[in-house]
Amino acid sequence: MNDSISKQALGIGEEIDGPGRVYFEQPVIDNLLETMMELAAEVWTIRDRQAVLEKVLADKGIDAAALIEMHVPGADELAERKALREAFVARLLAGFLRRPEGAKGE
Amino acid sequence: MVDRGHLGVLPRPTKLADESYLEFLESFRDVLLSKMFPAMAEAGHARMAEDGLDVADPDLPLPVIQNSFGKSPIVPTWQRFMRSQQEMMWRRTRDSFAARADEELAWLKAGEAKGPGRLVIDPDFKVPDYARREIHLQPGGYTDDPLGGIVYHYGTKVFYSGTNDQDELHEELAQLATPPVDGKAGRIMDLGCTVGQATIKLKDRFPDAEIWGLDVGEPVVRYAHARAAHQGVDVNFVQALAEAMPFEDGAFDMVFAYILFHELPLEVIPRVLADVHRVLRPGGVFSIFEFPSASQHLPPAYRFMIDYDSRDNCEPYSPGFVHADFRGMLAEAGFAVADGPACSNGFLQSIVATKL
């Protein structure tokens, strides 16, 4: 970022950098939806990069897409990937498991 | 830094990650408008019916409509998504081009000295306060960000959901612009030209005409000029007010304006119309593609959306415009007013105003 032309230097961006807007009575819902959008944008960005990477490699004679499909994992690799996958699922569902009946006030 | 160049006439963001992220938002926005807005309209109209309201009643106060719409959970969800995608789009677009600000500013500078067209910037020009707004949430709006031209250009790629990447809409509108009945179109003005997309397309259609693009924002006319110069297109740009154009009486055969008037305070519009009337020669034609105005009835969902857009997408002047008698104002300014040819965006009205 060129400092001389940053948003701060120009004093611009009040709309996108300010407190923004809230549309639900419970702002947590606004925040959750925004987080979901940011995550979805990032997931797409990674998928798109993966596709471009495979295309670039294919242009160099490396059929990465096919090599990936044909890859046969060993037992160690399978176990390692399973552990990572289960940890990911646990993180995703952690909130629901901690508060199965919703929030309870003290 | 790798120069990722252009795709046709469209600049590419600095990184593939920026491009992918913004393309995601483009698709997201398309669903919000093409799928979720109709679903919201249906839900809102159903809530109105449950509340005993007549959806076809044009005199219902907006707060009554908002009250019924607010009972459906899809409504705040749609608002949340619209606002967030717009904020995310501008943040990423601006950050992406700011990352190569030196190169972009050098490109603008190099364009300044290039022809064939002229760039006219009056160093004493003062931007009126009404124009210094972050319209559509764009950081710095049209007037205050030196990178505002390219940021606007790429941001509107997302706005048009990818359907205008090669200025297809501007080409359509330039083809639909109405020439005077005597066929003489020697000098043409693109009023409120922003980055000059229609200006260039008008030159394609009228290659022998002298074409001018005028806008209040220096960043956008500088970008428009550099873009045209680098493409070798002979069109001219000037930073000026539409209500005080630096041209002689009767200097133009045609004036063209695309979605300009809903961005103006209501009290400024008659001054702009008077100046367009002044710079047109007798028989000259003013072609307008614009938001709907009071002469047309809008369904409650559109009234709800326009109000949302005004408050939460920084469109401060559009509610005033859509409720005003714009055609009456044109007639008052001395124009003969008629319907113009319809364009592919059915939301817009098309007007042909002829100087008698």
PDB file of C-alpha atoms in Angstrom, chain A residues 1-2 5-7 10 12-17 20-24 30 33-34 36-38 40-42 44-45 48-49 52, chain B residues 16-17 20-21 24 28 76-77 79-81 83-85 88 91 94-95 98 101-102 105 134 137 139-140 145-146 308 311-312:
ATOM      1  CA  MET A   1       0.000   0.000   0.000  1.00  0.00           C
ATOM      2  CA  ASN A   2       1.247   3.411  -0.976  1.00  0.00           C
ATOM      3  CA  ILE A   5      -2.654   7.547  -1.106  1.00  0.00           C
ATOM      4  CA  SER A   6      -4.108   5.408   1.655  1.00  0.00           C
ATOM      5  CA  LYS A   7      -7.706   5.920   2.684  1.00  0.00           C
ATOM      6  CA  LEU A  10      -7.259  11.152   2.109  1.00  0.00           C
ATOM      7  CA  ILE A  12     -12.122   8.926   2.688  1.00  0.00           C
ATOM      8  CA  GLY A  13     -14.052   5.733   3.185  1.00  0.00           C
ATOM      9  CA  GLU A  14     -16.377   6.868   5.942  1.00  0.00           C
ATOM     10  CA  GLU A  15     -19.191   4.723   4.544  1.00  0.00           C
ATOM     11  CA  ILE A  16     -17.264   1.459   4.386  1.00  0.00           C
ATOM     12  CA  ASP A  17     -15.022   2.010   7.395  1.00  0.00           C
ATOM     13  CA  GLY A  20     -21.999   0.386   9.010  1.00  0.00           C
ATOM     14  CA  ARG A  21     -25.587  -0.789   9.408  1.00  0.00           C
ATOM     15  CA  VAL A  22     -27.567  -3.234  11.542  1.00  0.00           C
ATOM     16  CA  TYR A  23     -30.791  -4.803  10.219  1.00  0.00           C
ATOM     17  CA  PHE A  24     -31.710  -7.388  12.872  1.00  0.00           C
ATOM     18  CA  ASP A  30     -25.919  -9.329  11.154  1.00  0.00           C
ATOM     19  CA  LEU A  33     -24.246 -13.343   8.063  1.00  0.00           C
ATOM     20  CA  GLU A  34     -21.387 -11.001   7.246  1.00  0.00           C
ATOM     21  CA  MET A  36     -20.549 -16.186   6.365  1.00  0.00           C
ATOM     22  CA  MET A  37     -20.242 -13.967   3.288  1.00  0.00           C
ATOM     23  CA  GLU A  38     -16.582 -13.277   3.980  1.00  0.00           C
ATOM     24  CA  ALA A  40     -17.797 -17.878   1.288  1.00  0.00           C
ATOM     25  CA  ALA A  41     -15.845 -15.277  -0.695  1.00  0.00           C
ATOM     26  CA  GLU A  42     -12.606 -16.720   0.642  1.00  0.00           C
ATOM     27  CA  TRP A  44     -14.420 -19.297  -3.693  1.00  0.00           C
ATOM     28  CA  THR A  45     -11.132 -17.428  -3.999  1.00  0.00           C
ATOM     29  CA  ASP A  48     -10.636 -20.394  -8.170  1.00  0.00           C
ATOM     30  CA  ARG A  49      -6.908 -20.322  -7.465  1.00  0.00           C
ATOM     31  CA  VAL A  52      -6.070 -21.683 -12.236  1.00  0.00           C
TER      32      VAL A  52
ATOM     33  CA  LEU B  16      -5.908 -13.107  -8.990  1.00  0.00           C
ATOM     34  CA  ALA B  17      -7.201 -13.380  -5.409  1.00  0.00           C
ATOM     35  CA  SER B  20     -11.777 -14.114  -7.736  1.00  0.00           C
ATOM     36  CA  TYR B  21     -13.090 -12.447  -4.572  1.00  0.00           C
ATOM     37  CA  PHE B  24     -17.724 -14.071  -6.170  1.00  0.00           C
ATOM     38  CA  PHE B  28     -23.639 -13.080  -5.112  1.00  0.00           C
ATOM     39  CA  PRO B  76     -33.487  -7.744   6.903  1.00  0.00           C
ATOM     40  CA  THR B  77     -31.531 -10.661   5.417  1.00  0.00           C
ATOM     41  CA  GLN B  79     -30.714  -5.696   3.377  1.00  0.00           C
ATOM     42  CA  ARG B  80     -27.787  -7.244   5.286  1.00  0.00           C
ATOM     43  CA  PHE B  81     -26.527  -9.055   2.180  1.00  0.00           C
ATOM     44  CA  ARG B  83     -25.066  -3.680   2.308  1.00  0.00           C
ATOM     45  CA  SER B  84     -22.303  -6.179   3.081  1.00  0.00           C
ATOM     46  CA  GLN B  85     -21.620  -7.110  -0.550  1.00  0.00           C
ATOM     47  CA  MET B  88     -16.883  -5.788   0.635  1.00  0.00           C
ATOM     48  CA  ARG B  91     -12.966  -2.369   0.174  1.00  0.00           C
ATOM     49  CA  ARG B  94      -9.944   0.017  -3.668  1.00  0.00           C
ATOM     50  CA  ASP B  95      -7.321  -1.975  -1.766  1.00  0.00           C
ATOM     51  CA  ALA B  98      -4.230   1.161  -4.186  1.00  0.00           C
ATOM     52  CA  ALA B 101      -1.216   3.280  -6.848  1.00  0.00           C
ATOM     53  CA  ASP B 102       2.126   4.549  -8.177  1.00  0.00           C
ATOM     54  CA  LEU B 105      -1.112   7.496 -11.110  1.00  0.00           C
ATOM     55  CA  GLU B 134     -19.632   8.706  -1.154  1.00  0.00           C
ATOM     56  CA  LEU B 137     -20.544   3.867  -0.733  1.00  0.00           C
ATOM     57  CA  PRO B 139     -14.646   5.632  -0.927  1.00  0.00           C
ATOM     58  CA  GLY B 140     -14.177   9.291  -1.804  1.00  0.00           C
ATOM     59  CA  ASP B 145     -10.081   9.829  -4.501  1.00  0.00           C
ATOM     60  CA  PRO B 146      -7.265  10.172  -7.074  1.00  0.00           C
ATOM     61  CA  TYR B 308     -33.193   1.292   1.162  1.00  0.00           C
ATOM     62  CA  ARG B 311     -30.340   5.497   3.003  1.00  0.00           C
ATOM     63  CA  ASP B 312     -28.013   2.505   2.944  1.00  0.00           C
TER      64      ASP B 312
END
